[in-house]
mmCIF file of C-alpha atoms in Angstrom:
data_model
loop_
_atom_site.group_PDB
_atom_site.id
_atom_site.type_symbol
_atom_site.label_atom_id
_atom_site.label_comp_id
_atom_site.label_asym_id
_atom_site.label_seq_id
_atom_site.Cartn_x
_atom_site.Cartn_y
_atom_site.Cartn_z
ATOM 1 C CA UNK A 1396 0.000 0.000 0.000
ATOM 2 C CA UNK A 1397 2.554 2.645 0.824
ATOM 3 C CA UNK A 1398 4.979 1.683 -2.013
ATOM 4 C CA UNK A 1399 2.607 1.003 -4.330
ATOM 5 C CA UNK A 1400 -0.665 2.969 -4.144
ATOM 6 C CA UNK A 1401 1.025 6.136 -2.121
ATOM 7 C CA UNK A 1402 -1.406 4.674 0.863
ATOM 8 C CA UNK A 1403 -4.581 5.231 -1.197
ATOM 9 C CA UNK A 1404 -6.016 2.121 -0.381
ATOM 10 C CA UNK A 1405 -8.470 2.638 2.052
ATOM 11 C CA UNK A 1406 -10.372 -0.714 2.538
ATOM 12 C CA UNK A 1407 -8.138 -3.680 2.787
ATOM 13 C CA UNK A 1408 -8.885 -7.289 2.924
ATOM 14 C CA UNK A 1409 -9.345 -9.345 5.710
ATOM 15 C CA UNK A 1410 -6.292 -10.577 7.283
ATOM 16 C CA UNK A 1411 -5.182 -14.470 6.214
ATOM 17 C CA UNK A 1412 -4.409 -15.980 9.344
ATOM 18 C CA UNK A 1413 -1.066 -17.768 7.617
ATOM 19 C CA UNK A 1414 1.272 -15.163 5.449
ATOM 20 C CA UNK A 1415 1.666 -16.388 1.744
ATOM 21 C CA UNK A 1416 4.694 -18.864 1.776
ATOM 22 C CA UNK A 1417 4.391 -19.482 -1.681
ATOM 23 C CA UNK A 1418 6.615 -16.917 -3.328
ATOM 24 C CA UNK A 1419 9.646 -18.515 -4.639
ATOM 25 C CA UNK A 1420 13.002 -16.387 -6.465
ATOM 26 C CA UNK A 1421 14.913 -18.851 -8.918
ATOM 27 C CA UNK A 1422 18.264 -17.195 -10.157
ATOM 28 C CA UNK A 1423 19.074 -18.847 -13.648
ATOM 29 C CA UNK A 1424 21.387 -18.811 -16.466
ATOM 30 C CA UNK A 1425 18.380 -18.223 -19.084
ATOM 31 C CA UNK A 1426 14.846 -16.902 -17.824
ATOM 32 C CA UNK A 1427 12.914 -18.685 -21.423
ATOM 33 C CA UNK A 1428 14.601 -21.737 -21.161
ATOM 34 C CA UNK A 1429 14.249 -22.005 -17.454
ATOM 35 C CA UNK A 1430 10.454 -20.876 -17.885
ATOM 36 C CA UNK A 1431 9.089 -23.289 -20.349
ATOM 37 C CA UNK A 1432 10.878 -26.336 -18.334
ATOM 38 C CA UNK A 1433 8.841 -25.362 -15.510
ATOM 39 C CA UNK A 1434 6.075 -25.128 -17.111
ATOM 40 C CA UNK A 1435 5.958 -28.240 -19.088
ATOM 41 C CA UNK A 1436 7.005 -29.888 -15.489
ATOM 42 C CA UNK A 1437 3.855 -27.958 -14.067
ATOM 43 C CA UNK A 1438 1.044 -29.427 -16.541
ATOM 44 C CA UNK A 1439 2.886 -33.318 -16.033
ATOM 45 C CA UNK A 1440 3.025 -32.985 -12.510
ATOM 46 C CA UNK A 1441 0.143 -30.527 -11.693
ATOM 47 C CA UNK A 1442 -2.183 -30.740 -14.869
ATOM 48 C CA UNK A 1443 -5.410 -30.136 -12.627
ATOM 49 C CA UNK A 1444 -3.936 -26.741 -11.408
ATOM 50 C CA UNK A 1445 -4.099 -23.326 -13.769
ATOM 51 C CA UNK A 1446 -0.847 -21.758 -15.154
ATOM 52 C CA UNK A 1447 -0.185 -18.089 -15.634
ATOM 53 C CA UNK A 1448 3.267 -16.641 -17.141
ATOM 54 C CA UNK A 1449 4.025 -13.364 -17.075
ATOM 55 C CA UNK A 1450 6.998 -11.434 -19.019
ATOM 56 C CA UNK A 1451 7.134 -8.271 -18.989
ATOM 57 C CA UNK A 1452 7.653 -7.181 -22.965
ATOM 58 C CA UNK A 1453 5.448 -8.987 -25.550
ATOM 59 C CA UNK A 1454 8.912 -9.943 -27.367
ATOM 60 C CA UNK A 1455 9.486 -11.921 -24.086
ATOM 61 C CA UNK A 1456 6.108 -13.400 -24.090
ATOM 62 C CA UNK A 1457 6.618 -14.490 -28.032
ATOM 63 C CA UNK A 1458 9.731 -16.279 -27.250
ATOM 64 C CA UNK A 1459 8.297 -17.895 -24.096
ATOM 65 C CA UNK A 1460 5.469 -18.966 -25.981
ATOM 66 C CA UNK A 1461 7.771 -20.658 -28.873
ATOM 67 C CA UNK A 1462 9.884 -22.374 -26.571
ATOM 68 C CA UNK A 1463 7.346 -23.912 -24.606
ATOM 69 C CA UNK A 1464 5.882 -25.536 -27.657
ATOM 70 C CA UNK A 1465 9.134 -26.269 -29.175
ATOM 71 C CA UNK A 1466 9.524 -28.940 -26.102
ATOM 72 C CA UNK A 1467 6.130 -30.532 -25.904
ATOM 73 C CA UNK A 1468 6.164 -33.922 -27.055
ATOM 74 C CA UNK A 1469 2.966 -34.984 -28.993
ATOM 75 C CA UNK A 1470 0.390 -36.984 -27.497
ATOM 76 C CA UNK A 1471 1.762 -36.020 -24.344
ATOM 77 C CA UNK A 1472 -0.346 -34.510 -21.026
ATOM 78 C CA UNK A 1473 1.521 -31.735 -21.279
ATOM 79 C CA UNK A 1474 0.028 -31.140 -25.187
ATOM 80 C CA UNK A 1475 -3.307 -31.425 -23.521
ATOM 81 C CA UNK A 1476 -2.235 -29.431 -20.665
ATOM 82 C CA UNK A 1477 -1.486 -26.613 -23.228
ATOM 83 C CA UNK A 1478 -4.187 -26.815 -25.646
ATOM 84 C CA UNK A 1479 -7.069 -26.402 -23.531
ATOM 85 C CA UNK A 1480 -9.803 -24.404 -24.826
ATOM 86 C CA UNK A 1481 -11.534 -23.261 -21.278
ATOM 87 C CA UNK A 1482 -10.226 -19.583 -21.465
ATOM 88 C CA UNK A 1483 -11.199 -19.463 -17.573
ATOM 89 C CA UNK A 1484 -8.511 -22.731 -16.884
ATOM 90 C CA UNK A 1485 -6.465 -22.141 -20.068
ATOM 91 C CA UNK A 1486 -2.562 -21.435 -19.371
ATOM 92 C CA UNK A 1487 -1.714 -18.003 -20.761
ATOM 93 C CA UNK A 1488 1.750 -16.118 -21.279
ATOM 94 C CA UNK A 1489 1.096 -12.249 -21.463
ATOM 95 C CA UNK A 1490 2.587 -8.984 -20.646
ATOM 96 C CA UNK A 1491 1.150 -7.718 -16.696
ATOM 97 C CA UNK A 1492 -0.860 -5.454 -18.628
ATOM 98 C CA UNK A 1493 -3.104 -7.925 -20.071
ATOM 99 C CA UNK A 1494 -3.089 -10.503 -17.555
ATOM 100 C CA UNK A 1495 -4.845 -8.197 -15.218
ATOM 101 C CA UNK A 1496 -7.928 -10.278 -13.503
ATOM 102 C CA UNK A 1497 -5.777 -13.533 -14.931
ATOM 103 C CA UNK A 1498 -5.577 -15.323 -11.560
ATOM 104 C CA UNK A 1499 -4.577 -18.788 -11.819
ATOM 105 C CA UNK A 1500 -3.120 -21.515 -9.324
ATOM 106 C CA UNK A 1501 0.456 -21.104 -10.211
ATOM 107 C CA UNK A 1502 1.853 -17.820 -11.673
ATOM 108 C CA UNK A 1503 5.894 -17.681 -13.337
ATOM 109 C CA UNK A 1504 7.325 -14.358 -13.791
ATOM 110 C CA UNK A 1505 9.671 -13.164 -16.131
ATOM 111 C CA UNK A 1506 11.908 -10.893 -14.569
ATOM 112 C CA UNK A 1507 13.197 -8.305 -16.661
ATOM 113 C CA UNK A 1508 14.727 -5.054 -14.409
ATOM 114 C CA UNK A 1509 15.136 -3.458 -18.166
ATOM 115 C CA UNK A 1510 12.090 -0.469 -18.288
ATOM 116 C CA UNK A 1511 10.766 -1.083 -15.016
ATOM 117 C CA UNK A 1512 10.370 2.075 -13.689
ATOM 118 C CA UNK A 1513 8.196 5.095 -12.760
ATOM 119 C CA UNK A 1514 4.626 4.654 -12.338
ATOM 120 C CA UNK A 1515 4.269 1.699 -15.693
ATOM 121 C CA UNK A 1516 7.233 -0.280 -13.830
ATOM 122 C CA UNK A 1517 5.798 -0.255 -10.407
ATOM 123 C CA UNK A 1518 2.302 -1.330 -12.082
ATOM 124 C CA UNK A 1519 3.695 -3.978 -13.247
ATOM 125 C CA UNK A 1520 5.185 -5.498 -10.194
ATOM 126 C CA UNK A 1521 1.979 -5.113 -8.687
ATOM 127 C CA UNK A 1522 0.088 -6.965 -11.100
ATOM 128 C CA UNK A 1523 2.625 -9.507 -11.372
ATOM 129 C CA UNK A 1524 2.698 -9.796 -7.682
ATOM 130 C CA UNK A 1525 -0.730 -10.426 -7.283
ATOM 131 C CA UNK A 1526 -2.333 -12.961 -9.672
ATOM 132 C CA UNK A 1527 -1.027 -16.479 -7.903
ATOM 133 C CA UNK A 1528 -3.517 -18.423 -5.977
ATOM 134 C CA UNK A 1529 -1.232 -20.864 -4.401
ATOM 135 C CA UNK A 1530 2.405 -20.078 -5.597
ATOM 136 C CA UNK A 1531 4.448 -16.973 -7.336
ATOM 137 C CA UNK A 1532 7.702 -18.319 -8.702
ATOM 138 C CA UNK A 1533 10.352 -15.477 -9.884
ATOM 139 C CA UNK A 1534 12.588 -16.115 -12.304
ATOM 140 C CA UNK A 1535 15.937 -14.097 -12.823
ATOM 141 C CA UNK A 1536 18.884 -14.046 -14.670
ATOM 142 C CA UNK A 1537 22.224 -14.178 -12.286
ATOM 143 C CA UNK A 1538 23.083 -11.128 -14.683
ATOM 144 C CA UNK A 1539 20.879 -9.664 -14.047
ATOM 145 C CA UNK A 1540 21.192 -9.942 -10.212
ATOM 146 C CA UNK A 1541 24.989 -9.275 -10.538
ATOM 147 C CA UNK A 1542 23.700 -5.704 -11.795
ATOM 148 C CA UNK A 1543 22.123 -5.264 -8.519
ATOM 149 C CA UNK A 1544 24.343 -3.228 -6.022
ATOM 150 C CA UNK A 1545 24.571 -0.909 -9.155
ATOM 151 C CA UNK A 1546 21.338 0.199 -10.147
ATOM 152 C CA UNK A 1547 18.960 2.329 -9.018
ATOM 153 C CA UNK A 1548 16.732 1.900 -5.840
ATOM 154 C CA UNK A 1549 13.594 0.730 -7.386
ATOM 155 C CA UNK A 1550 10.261 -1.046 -6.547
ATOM 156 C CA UNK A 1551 11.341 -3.885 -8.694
ATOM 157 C CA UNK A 1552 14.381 -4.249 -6.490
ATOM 158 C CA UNK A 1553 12.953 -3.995 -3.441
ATOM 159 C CA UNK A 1554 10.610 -6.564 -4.666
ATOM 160 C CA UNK A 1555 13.596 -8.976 -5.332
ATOM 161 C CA UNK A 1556 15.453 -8.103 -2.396
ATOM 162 C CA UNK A 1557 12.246 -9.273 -0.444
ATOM 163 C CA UNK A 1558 12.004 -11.987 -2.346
ATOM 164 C CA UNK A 1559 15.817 -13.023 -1.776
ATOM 165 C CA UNK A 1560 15.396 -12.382 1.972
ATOM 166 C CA UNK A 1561 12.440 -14.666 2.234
ATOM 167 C CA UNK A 1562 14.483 -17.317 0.995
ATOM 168 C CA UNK A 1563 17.484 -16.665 2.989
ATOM 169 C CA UNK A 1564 14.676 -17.152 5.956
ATOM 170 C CA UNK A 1565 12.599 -20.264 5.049
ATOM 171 C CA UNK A 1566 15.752 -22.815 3.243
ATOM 172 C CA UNK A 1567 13.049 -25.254 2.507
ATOM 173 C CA UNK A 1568 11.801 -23.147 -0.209
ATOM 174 C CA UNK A 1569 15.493 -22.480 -2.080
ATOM 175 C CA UNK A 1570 14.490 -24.000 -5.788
ATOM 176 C CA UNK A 1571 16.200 -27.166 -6.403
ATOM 177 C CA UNK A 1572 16.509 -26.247 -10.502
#
């Protein structure tokens, strides 16, 4: 509320009684790559649960997309898992902008630090941040981390520096890819 919406939000949501442990920050050599294992391991392990991906530049999204379907093996569950023509359970991979209202079980996040700033970048994050159900799973380029102590003070690195905290705090949930 205070970083985001300048403390506009007046009426906030109940209280869950557990905090969301499902946020998960996995620093890789290649964010596509990395992305479209995961979710081809999502719809064999997981196929009853929804998939959202998020990258933040429809380029991204486009190259996501390809390399995702350049994996699937035919007749496969995860070919099912990726055709599916209920737009309500149907995977998606789109730009925060038009994944607004796009909740889904599990949502993967492309995270590009690249044009992420002022009030567009900080809208972003905040859609981004907010569309997983059960888990949020960040990935990042160790580049792109190693550009870190360098750049500007920004919500999307506070937003990894949270995220990096929280995993420094709970080791069970350090990625094992």
């Amino acid at each position: 509320n205070i970083k985001i919406y300048n403390q506009s939000i007046k009426q906030f949501p109940h209280p869950s009684r557990e905090p969301f442990k499902g946020e998960i920050l996995d620093i890789v050599q290649d964010k596509v790559i990395s992305i479209a294992e995961a979710a081809i391991e999502h719809a064999q392990k997981h196929p009853g649960q929804t998939l959202g991906i998020i990258a933040f530049s429809q380029e991204r999204c486009y190259e996501i997309e390809s390399e995702i379907h350049q994996r699937i093996e035919k007749g496969s569950s995860a070919e099912r898992f990726f055709n599916q023509e209920n737009n309500l359970t149907r995977y998606y991979v789109k730009t925060p902008e038009r994944a607004c209202d796009k909740y889904r079980d599990k949502v993967f996040v492309c995270a590009d630090p690249e044009g992420i700033t002022g009030i567009t970048g900080e809208h972003k994050i905040a859609i981004s941040s907010s569309l997983a159900k059960q888990e949020l799973h960040v990935f990042i380029t160790e580049v792109n981390i190693a550009k870190h102590p360098n750049a500007k003070a920004t919500l999307f690195w506070n937003w990894i520096e949270y995220l990096q905290k929280k995993i420094k705090l709970e080791p069970s949930a350090i990625p094992s890819s």
